[in-house]
mmCIF file of C-alpha atoms in Angstrom:
data_model
loop_
_atom_site.group_PDB
_atom_site.id
_atom_site.type_symbol
_atom_site.label_atom_id
_atom_site.label_comp_id
_atom_site.label_asym_id
_atom_site.label_seq_id
_atom_site.Cartn_x
_atom_site.Cartn_y
_atom_site.Cartn_z
ATOM 1 C CA MET A 1 -0.334 0.089 -0.274
ATOM 2 C CA GLY A 2 2.503 2.380 -0.647
ATOM 3 C CA LYS A 3 5.101 3.909 1.950
ATOM 4 C CA PRO A 4 3.799 4.145 5.388
ATOM 5 C CA GLY A 5 3.945 8.093 5.272
ATOM 6 C CA PHE A 6 2.291 8.313 2.259
ATOM 7 C CA SER A 7 -1.293 7.375 0.915
ATOM 8 C CA PRO A 8 -2.168 7.724 -3.284
ATOM 9 C CA ARG A 9 -5.796 9.025 -2.516
ATOM 10 C CA GLY A 10 -6.415 12.014 -0.167
ATOM 11 C CA GLY A 11 -5.503 10.876 3.479
ATOM 12 C CA GLY A 12 -3.614 13.113 6.072
ATOM 13 C CA GLY A 13 -0.451 11.736 5.877
ATOM 14 C CA GLY A 14 -1.277 7.963 5.738
ATOM 15 C CA GLY A 15 -3.103 8.650 9.095
ATOM 16 C CA PHE A 16 0.176 9.075 10.947
ATOM 17 C CA GLY A 17 2.871 6.619 11.053
ATOM 18 C CA GLY A 18 1.007 4.731 8.363
ATOM 19 C CA ARG A 19 -1.525 3.252 9.863
ATOM 20 C CA GLY A 20 -4.120 4.929 7.445
ATOM 21 C CA GLY A 21 -2.374 4.864 4.164
ATOM 22 C CA GLY A 22 -3.886 3.327 1.153
ATOM 23 C CA ARG A 23 -7.127 4.969 -0.283
ATOM 24 C CA GLY A 24 -8.915 6.021 3.254
ATOM 25 C CA GLY A 25 -6.097 7.453 4.598
ATOM 26 C CA GLY A 26 -7.585 7.699 7.811
ATOM 27 C CA GLY A 27 -11.414 7.796 8.042
ATOM 28 C CA ARG A 28 -12.163 4.274 7.299
ATOM 29 C CA GLY A 29 -8.881 2.978 5.991
ATOM 30 C CA GLY A 30 -7.373 1.875 9.357
ATOM 31 C CA PHE A 31 -8.878 5.084 11.860
ATOM 32 C CA GLY A 32 -4.957 6.141 12.230
ATOM 33 C CA GLY A 33 -4.506 9.709 12.609
ATOM 34 C CA GLY A 34 -6.022 11.099 16.056
ATOM 35 C CA ARG A 35 -8.716 13.233 14.878
ATOM 36 C CA GLY A 36 -9.395 14.044 11.014
ATOM 37 C CA GLY A 37 -6.650 11.545 9.872
ATOM 38 C CA GLY A 38 -8.346 12.742 6.334
ATOM 39 C CA GLY A 39 -11.626 10.854 6.619
ATOM 40 C CA GLY A 40 -11.918 9.599 2.919
ATOM 41 C CA ARG A 41 -12.250 12.231 -0.006
ATOM 42 C CA GLY A 42 -10.573 15.349 0.272
ATOM 43 C CA GLY A 43 -10.909 15.175 4.586
ATOM 44 C CA GLY A 44 -8.248 16.250 6.425
ATOM 45 C CA GLY A 45 -8.542 18.895 9.138
ATOM 46 C CA ARG A 46 -11.872 18.102 10.426
ATOM 47 C CA GLY A 47 -13.571 16.420 7.364
ATOM 48 C CA GLY A 48 -15.519 13.687 7.698
ATOM 49 C CA GLY A 49 -16.195 13.839 11.615
ATOM 50 C CA GLY A 50 -12.314 13.482 12.154
ATOM 51 C CA GLY A 51 -10.664 10.087 11.301
ATOM 52 C CA ASP A 52 -11.199 7.962 14.215
ATOM 53 C CA ARG A 53 -14.918 8.656 14.956
ATOM 54 C CA GLY A 54 -17.609 8.585 12.532
ATOM 55 C CA ARG A 55 -16.787 7.237 8.540
ATOM 56 C CA GLY A 56 -17.879 10.728 6.699
ATOM 57 C CA GLY A 57 -16.038 10.868 3.435
ATOM 58 C CA GLY A 58 -14.857 14.123 3.513
ATOM 59 C CA GLY A 59 -16.001 17.345 1.721
ATOM 60 C CA ARG A 60 -18.810 16.476 -0.780
ATOM 61 C CA GLY A 61 -20.904 19.180 0.497
ATOM 62 C CA PHE A 62 -20.185 22.292 -1.689
ATOM 63 C CA GLY A 63 -18.445 23.666 1.456
ATOM 64 C CA GLY A 64 -15.667 21.693 1.029
ATOM 65 C CA ARG A 65 -15.442 20.603 4.824
ATOM 66 C CA GLY A 66 -18.332 18.693 6.535
ATOM 67 C CA GLY A 67 -18.406 14.923 5.450
ATOM 68 C CA GLY A 68 -20.676 13.745 3.003
ATOM 69 C CA ARG A 69 -23.548 11.740 5.093
ATOM 70 C CA GLY A 70 -23.166 10.404 8.576
ATOM 71 C CA GLY A 71 -19.981 11.540 10.249
ATOM 72 C CA ARG A 72 -20.372 13.365 13.685
ATOM 73 C CA GLY A 73 -23.674 15.117 12.981
ATOM 74 C CA GLY A 74 -25.557 12.366 11.251
ATOM 75 C CA GLY A 75 -28.287 13.155 8.869
ATOM 76 C CA GLY A 76 -28.535 14.188 5.197
ATOM 77 C CA GLY A 77 -26.395 17.363 5.160
ATOM 78 C CA GLY A 78 -23.033 15.476 6.464
ATOM 79 C CA GLY A 79 -20.779 15.728 8.979
ATOM 80 C CA ARG A 80 -21.128 19.255 10.266
ATOM 81 C CA GLY A 81 -23.197 20.659 7.540
ATOM 82 C CA GLY A 82 -22.736 20.136 3.531
ATOM 83 C CA GLY A 83 -21.891 23.725 3.239
ATOM 84 C CA PHE A 84 -23.688 26.159 5.372
ATOM 85 C CA LYS A 85 -22.455 25.923 9.297
ATOM 86 C CA GLY A 86 -25.189 27.251 11.208
ATOM 87 C CA GLY A 87 -23.029 26.914 14.863
ATOM 88 C CA LYS A 88 -25.441 26.812 17.591
ATOM 89 C CA THR A 89 -27.254 29.908 16.909
ATOM 90 C CA VAL A 90 -28.649 31.003 13.304
ATOM 91 C CA ILE A 91 -30.691 34.269 12.968
ATOM 92 C CA ILE A 92 -32.754 34.440 10.027
ATOM 93 C CA GLU A 93 -32.643 38.019 8.622
ATOM 94 C CA PRO A 94 -35.159 38.997 5.804
ATOM 95 C CA HIS A 95 -33.401 39.798 2.558
ATOM 96 C CA ARG A 96 -34.791 43.241 0.586
ATOM 97 C CA TYR A 97 -36.415 40.973 -1.749
ATOM 98 C CA GLU A 98 -39.755 39.783 0.077
ATOM 99 C CA GLY A 99 -39.673 35.924 0.367
ATOM 100 C CA VAL A 100 -36.213 35.449 0.266
ATOM 101 C CA PHE A 101 -34.096 35.423 3.504
ATOM 102 C CA ILE A 102 -30.314 35.459 4.705
ATOM 103 C CA ALA A 103 -29.413 32.686 7.395
ATOM 104 C CA ARG A 104 -26.707 33.850 9.710
ATOM 105 C CA GLY A 105 -24.398 31.744 11.611
ATOM 106 C CA LYS A 106 -20.614 30.900 11.470
ATOM 107 C CA GLU A 107 -21.121 31.080 7.866
ATOM 108 C CA ASP A 108 -24.147 33.090 6.076
ATOM 109 C CA ALA A 109 -26.230 31.531 3.402
ATOM 110 C CA LEU A 110 -29.244 32.628 1.252
ATOM 111 C CA VAL A 111 -32.750 30.681 2.233
ATOM 112 C CA THR A 112 -36.016 30.405 1.408
ATOM 113 C CA ARG A 113 -39.288 29.658 3.684
ATOM 114 C CA ASN A 114 -39.785 25.761 3.036
ATOM 115 C CA PHE A 115 -43.283 26.059 1.332
ATOM 116 C CA VAL A 116 -43.312 21.899 2.338
ATOM 117 C CA PRO A 117 -41.866 21.705 5.925
ATOM 118 C CA GLY A 118 -39.919 18.729 6.247
ATOM 119 C CA SER A 119 -39.386 17.963 2.899
ATOM 120 C CA GLU A 120 -36.378 18.692 0.956
ATOM 121 C CA VAL A 121 -36.071 18.646 -3.031
ATOM 122 C CA TYR A 122 -32.475 17.863 -4.059
ATOM 123 C CA GLY A 123 -30.613 17.216 -0.758
ATOM 124 C CA GLU A 124 -30.365 20.987 0.447
ATOM 125 C CA LYS A 125 -29.805 21.924 4.076
ATOM 126 C CA ARG A 126 -32.857 22.859 5.979
ATOM 127 C CA ILE A 127 -32.736 25.025 8.983
ATOM 128 C CA SER A 128 -35.325 25.372 11.667
ATOM 129 C CA VAL A 129 -35.832 28.701 13.710
ATOM 130 C CA GLU A 130 -38.334 29.237 16.466
ATOM 131 C CA THR A 131 -39.870 32.470 16.458
ATOM 132 C CA ASN A 132 -42.749 32.826 18.934
ATOM 133 C CA GLY A 133 -43.346 29.527 20.282
ATOM 134 C CA GLU A 134 -43.819 28.397 16.038
ATOM 135 C CA LYS A 135 -41.180 26.470 14.265
ATOM 136 C CA ILE A 136 -40.105 27.581 10.814
ATOM 137 C CA GLU A 137 -38.393 25.811 8.287
ATOM 138 C CA TYR A 138 -36.059 27.322 5.887
ATOM 139 C CA ARG A 139 -33.948 25.800 2.998
ATOM 140 C CA VAL A 140 -30.633 26.509 2.331
ATOM 141 C CA TRP A 141 -30.337 28.040 -1.665
ATOM 142 C CA ASN A 142 -27.008 27.032 -3.376
ATOM 143 C CA PRO A 143 -26.110 29.849 -5.815
ATOM 144 C CA PHE A 144 -23.787 27.039 -7.625
ATOM 145 C CA ARG A 145 -26.968 25.163 -8.627
ATOM 146 C CA SER A 146 -28.937 27.951 -9.110
ATOM 147 C CA LYS A 147 -29.003 30.951 -11.506
ATOM 148 C CA LEU A 148 -31.202 32.865 -9.804
ATOM 149 C CA ALA A 149 -29.441 32.330 -6.491
ATOM 150 C CA ALA A 150 -26.253 33.182 -7.859
ATOM 151 C CA ALA A 151 -27.874 36.505 -9.411
ATOM 152 C CA ILE A 152 -29.604 37.460 -6.047
ATOM 153 C CA LEU A 153 -26.150 37.214 -4.215
ATOM 154 C CA GLY A 154 -24.212 39.066 -6.895
ATOM 155 C CA GLY A 155 -26.313 41.838 -6.224
ATOM 156 C CA VAL A 156 -29.045 41.908 -8.956
ATOM 157 C CA ASP A 157 -31.490 44.918 -8.110
ATOM 158 C CA LYS A 158 -34.773 43.291 -8.764
ATOM 159 C CA ILE A 159 -36.082 39.927 -9.215
ATOM 160 C CA HIS A 160 -39.897 41.013 -9.799
ATOM 161 C CA MET A 161 -40.741 37.826 -7.812
ATOM 162 C CA GLY A 162 -42.494 37.992 -4.165
ATOM 163 C CA PRO A 163 -45.480 36.478 -2.323
ATOM 164 C CA GLY A 164 -48.479 35.993 -4.620
ATOM 165 C CA CYS A 165 -46.893 36.906 -7.927
ATOM 166 C CA LYS A 166 -47.675 34.520 -10.833
ATOM 167 C CA ILE A 167 -44.405 33.196 -12.845
ATOM 168 C CA LEU A 168 -43.827 31.601 -16.004
ATOM 169 C CA TYR A 169 -40.509 29.704 -15.549
ATOM 170 C CA LEU A 170 -39.142 28.597 -18.706
ATOM 171 C CA GLY A 171 -36.012 25.656 -18.681
ATOM 172 C CA ALA A 172 -37.680 24.627 -15.082
ATOM 173 C CA ALA A 173 -34.912 21.003 -15.627
ATOM 174 C CA SER A 174 -35.657 19.156 -12.588
ATOM 175 C CA GLY A 175 -36.982 21.634 -10.350
ATOM 176 C CA THR A 176 -34.163 22.854 -8.174
ATOM 177 C CA THR A 177 -34.729 26.449 -8.459
ATOM 178 C CA VAL A 178 -38.259 25.934 -9.462
ATOM 179 C CA SER A 179 -38.837 25.122 -5.814
ATOM 180 C CA HIS A 180 -36.985 28.008 -4.362
ATOM 181 C CA VAL A 181 -39.204 30.054 -6.592
ATOM 182 C CA SER A 182 -42.703 28.350 -5.330
ATOM 183 C CA ASP A 183 -41.031 29.003 -1.642
ATOM 184 C CA ILE A 184 -40.928 33.065 -2.533
ATOM 185 C CA VAL A 185 -44.508 33.184 -3.932
ATOM 186 C CA GLY A 186 -45.997 30.861 -1.643
ATOM 187 C CA PRO A 187 -49.720 29.562 -1.207
ATOM 188 C CA GLU A 188 -51.205 32.293 -2.898
ATOM 189 C CA GLY A 189 -48.765 32.528 -5.826
ATOM 190 C CA LEU A 190 -48.102 30.251 -8.885
ATOM 191 C CA VAL A 191 -45.111 28.817 -11.019
ATOM 192 C CA TYR A 192 -46.088 27.175 -14.458
ATOM 193 C CA ALA A 193 -42.661 25.515 -14.882
ATOM 194 C CA VAL A 194 -41.952 24.473 -18.464
ATOM 195 C CA GLU A 195 -39.348 21.643 -19.176
ATOM 196 C CA PHE A 196 -39.039 19.961 -22.459
ATOM 197 C CA SER A 197 -36.664 16.969 -21.335
ATOM 198 C CA HIS A 198 -38.870 13.868 -20.436
ATOM 199 C CA ARG A 199 -36.268 12.949 -18.326
ATOM 200 C CA SER A 200 -35.833 16.089 -16.330
ATOM 201 C CA GLY A 201 -39.506 16.500 -16.596
ATOM 202 C CA ARG A 202 -40.326 13.287 -14.103
ATOM 203 C CA ASP A 203 -38.380 15.021 -11.439
ATOM 204 C CA LEU A 204 -40.350 18.226 -11.753
ATOM 205 C CA ILE A 205 -43.558 16.310 -11.628
ATOM 206 C CA ASN A 206 -42.527 14.709 -8.110
ATOM 207 C CA VAL A 207 -41.728 18.078 -6.869
ATOM 208 C CA ALA A 208 -44.725 19.559 -8.281
ATOM 209 C CA LYS A 209 -46.621 16.448 -6.118
ATOM 210 C CA LYS A 210 -45.448 17.988 -2.910
ATOM 211 C CA ARG A 211 -46.050 21.905 -3.810
ATOM 212 C CA THR A 212 -49.311 22.678 -4.992
ATOM 213 C CA ASN A 213 -48.231 26.309 -6.408
ATOM 214 C CA ILE A 214 -45.939 24.530 -8.902
ATOM 215 C CA ILE A 215 -47.576 23.695 -12.549
ATOM 216 C CA PRO A 216 -45.308 21.374 -14.344
ATOM 217 C CA ILE A 217 -45.393 21.643 -18.299
ATOM 218 C CA ILE A 218 -43.877 19.088 -20.173
ATOM 219 C CA GLU A 219 -43.724 20.883 -23.593
ATOM 220 C CA ASP A 220 -41.518 22.903 -25.777
ATOM 221 C CA ALA A 221 -41.359 26.506 -25.084
ATOM 222 C CA ARG A 222 -40.566 26.823 -28.807
ATOM 223 C CA HIS A 223 -44.479 26.510 -29.042
ATOM 224 C CA PRO A 224 -46.383 28.414 -26.320
ATOM 225 C CA HIS A 225 -49.729 27.911 -28.292
ATOM 226 C CA LYS A 226 -49.352 23.854 -26.937
ATOM 227 C CA TYR A 227 -49.720 25.204 -23.553
ATOM 228 C CA ARG A 228 -51.798 28.432 -23.946
ATOM 229 C CA MET A 229 -55.048 26.619 -22.193
ATOM 230 C CA LEU A 230 -52.433 25.808 -18.997
ATOM 231 C CA VAL A 231 -51.060 29.247 -18.123
ATOM 232 C CA GLY A 232 -52.755 32.388 -17.412
ATOM 233 C CA MET A 233 -51.286 35.636 -17.725
ATOM 234 C CA VAL A 234 -48.119 36.324 -15.681
ATOM 235 C CA ASP A 235 -46.474 39.135 -13.650
ATOM 236 C CA THR A 236 -42.963 37.566 -14.333
ATOM 237 C CA ILE A 237 -40.926 35.310 -16.896
ATOM 238 C CA PHE A 238 -37.719 33.508 -15.631
ATOM 239 C CA ALA A 239 -35.857 32.065 -18.615
ATOM 240 C CA ASP A 240 -33.040 29.575 -18.494
ATOM 241 C CA VAL A 241 -33.296 27.432 -21.469
ATOM 242 C CA ALA A 242 -29.340 27.797 -22.922
ATOM 243 C CA GLN A 243 -30.647 27.662 -26.816
ATOM 244 C CA PRO A 244 -29.087 29.862 -29.520
ATOM 245 C CA ASP A 245 -32.774 31.365 -30.011
ATOM 246 C CA GLN A 246 -33.601 31.723 -26.399
ATOM 247 C CA GLY A 247 -34.193 35.603 -26.913
ATOM 248 C CA ARG A 248 -37.242 34.595 -29.820
ATOM 249 C CA ILE A 249 -38.572 32.078 -27.231
ATOM 250 C CA VAL A 250 -38.603 34.342 -24.588
ATOM 251 C CA ALA A 251 -40.625 37.097 -26.595
ATOM 252 C CA LEU A 252 -43.019 34.733 -28.270
ATOM 253 C CA ASN A 253 -44.086 33.422 -24.554
ATOM 254 C CA ALA A 254 -44.159 37.476 -23.566
ATOM 255 C CA GLN A 255 -46.693 37.678 -26.182
ATOM 256 C CA HIS A 256 -48.831 34.927 -25.156
ATOM 257 C CA PHE A 257 -48.784 35.441 -21.126
ATOM 258 C CA LEU A 258 -46.696 38.437 -20.161
ATOM 259 C CA LYS A 259 -48.922 41.331 -18.982
ATOM 260 C CA ASN A 260 -48.132 44.731 -20.033
ATOM 261 C CA GLY A 261 -45.553 46.011 -17.813
ATOM 262 C CA GLY A 262 -44.830 42.826 -16.548
ATOM 263 C CA HIS A 263 -41.073 41.743 -16.005
ATOM 264 C CA PHE A 264 -38.415 39.076 -17.318
ATOM 265 C CA VAL A 265 -35.440 37.547 -15.794
ATOM 266 C CA ILE A 266 -33.321 35.858 -18.410
ATOM 267 C CA SER A 267 -29.753 33.516 -17.869
ATOM 268 C CA ILE A 268 -27.807 33.868 -20.922
ATOM 269 C CA LYS A 269 -24.893 31.601 -21.385
ATOM 270 C CA ALA A 270 -22.557 33.119 -23.538
ATOM 271 C CA SER A 271 -21.432 29.640 -25.342
ATOM 272 C CA CYS A 272 -24.607 28.364 -26.197
ATOM 273 C CA ILE A 273 -25.592 31.484 -28.567
ATOM 274 C CA ASP A 274 -22.268 31.624 -29.923
ATOM 275 C CA SER A 275 -18.728 29.938 -28.693
ATOM 276 C CA THR A 276 -16.559 32.114 -30.884
ATOM 277 C CA ALA A 277 -17.470 35.613 -29.817
ATOM 278 C CA GLN A 278 -16.371 37.378 -26.856
ATOM 279 C CA PRO A 279 -18.938 36.653 -23.866
ATOM 280 C CA GLU A 280 -19.618 40.505 -23.534
ATOM 281 C CA ALA A 281 -20.496 40.777 -27.358
ATOM 282 C CA VAL A 282 -22.937 37.920 -27.267
ATOM 283 C CA PHE A 283 -24.795 39.541 -24.509
ATOM 284 C CA ALA A 284 -24.930 42.921 -26.046
ATOM 285 C CA ALA A 285 -26.085 41.496 -29.339
ATOM 286 C CA GLU A 286 -28.735 39.648 -27.345
ATOM 287 C CA VAL A 287 -30.110 42.776 -25.267
ATOM 288 C CA LYS A 288 -30.305 44.586 -28.727
ATOM 289 C CA LYS A 289 -32.543 41.646 -29.873
ATOM 290 C CA MET A 290 -34.757 41.895 -27.194
ATOM 291 C CA GLN A 291 -35.357 45.652 -27.531
ATOM 292 C CA ALA A 292 -36.905 44.874 -30.772
ATOM 293 C CA ASP A 293 -39.435 42.430 -29.574
ATOM 294 C CA LYS A 294 -40.464 45.135 -27.441
ATOM 295 C CA LEU A 295 -38.581 43.843 -23.988
ATOM 296 C CA LYS A 296 -36.995 46.881 -22.556
ATOM 297 C CA PRO A 297 -33.826 45.853 -20.269
ATOM 298 C CA GLN A 298 -33.288 47.318 -17.278
ATOM 299 C CA GLU A 299 -30.053 45.919 -15.732
ATOM 300 C CA GLN A 300 -27.327 42.959 -16.580
ATOM 301 C CA ILE A 301 -25.209 41.268 -13.956
ATOM 302 C CA THR A 302 -22.996 38.545 -14.761
ATOM 303 C CA LEU A 303 -22.665 35.400 -12.642
ATOM 304 C CA GLU A 304 -19.235 35.374 -11.801
ATOM 305 C CA PRO A 305 -17.962 33.848 -9.604
ATOM 306 C CA TYR A 306 -20.746 30.997 -9.456
ATOM 307 C CA GLU A 307 -20.710 30.351 -13.071
ATOM 308 C CA ARG A 308 -18.434 31.483 -16.378
ATOM 309 C CA ASP A 309 -19.367 33.498 -18.955
ATOM 310 C CA HIS A 310 -23.240 33.793 -17.895
ATOM 311 C CA ALA A 311 -25.123 37.105 -17.679
ATOM 312 C CA VAL A 312 -28.710 37.611 -16.144
ATOM 313 C CA VAL A 313 -30.693 40.274 -17.740
ATOM 314 C CA VAL A 314 -33.765 41.565 -16.082
ATOM 315 C CA GLY A 315 -36.326 44.010 -17.849
ATOM 316 C CA ILE A 316 -39.881 45.463 -18.496
ATOM 317 C CA TYR A 317 -42.212 44.192 -21.233
ATOM 318 C CA ARG A 318 -44.010 46.835 -23.398
ATOM 319 C CA PRO A 319 -43.809 49.722 -20.382
ATOM 320 C CA PRO A 320 -46.744 51.948 -19.697
ATOM 321 C CA PRO A 321 -45.997 55.334 -21.698
ATOM 322 C CA LYS A 322 -44.913 57.891 -19.644
ATOM 323 C CA ASN A 323 -46.815 60.723 -19.500
ATOM 324 C CA ILE A 324 -45.337 63.775 -20.609
ATOM 325 C CA GLY A 325 -47.691 66.375 -19.474
ATOM 326 C CA SER A 326 -47.676 65.033 -15.829
#
């Protein structure tokens, strides 16, 4: 298994004195190394609930440290929290968008209030906070898995979503971000989630079974007339379709379903539209196309450091005419 002081995969220096060595290096492979002898993959330090206690294969959560599963803290979130470390006291603060919150603990995280307490959608961490004797559950929103969360953390001015809003979501995929939008709009709101892929659509339908405010539509967003009988007028269109003609797709859906003075939020992936051009040039060309379709962009931000060569454009559809006299 290699020299005593060396371990081929991970492992804190072969679990001191070569007992761990091999693949596990601490963690499971021979427990060596006191606390935190490597814990499986990427362990070291305190990952995986500390070498000789708990088996928690180091950083699988997106925070790099807390163990994969089990370990010290047990439960799905992994050793001590896959990514978000709450510590003992977590304080929930409202974000400037209604329906979005910030959980402040040892680390801060973006969260939404869980519309279906007790259930998770994609293995995200849940936080319960007791206020005035009532327990409220929040779900951590990972910006690396959601363009909308990345835009919020990137400082976008308005997302045009809030309690009671009706949203048309194009490119819903498996329902990761859709579930958080469902949290934001709450029981009075609605999310029409359009997804073309049947495989992702299956997951989306499973999410919608628990969340009564999601209406899943397994249909091509290029043909809005096919689902016109399912969708009413909406306040906001969110689009994450990653297609070369996505500007046209959004414009078509806006003509069918978006009220005048309604808003749109579009995630643009530069390489999907033209992989040979500079991302900045692609974004500028897309914005020009939108203006021709009565979609008036109001702001644009890039999604670094969460996504490469992505931008989110937010704007208004057919803005009401400004009264010159008043």
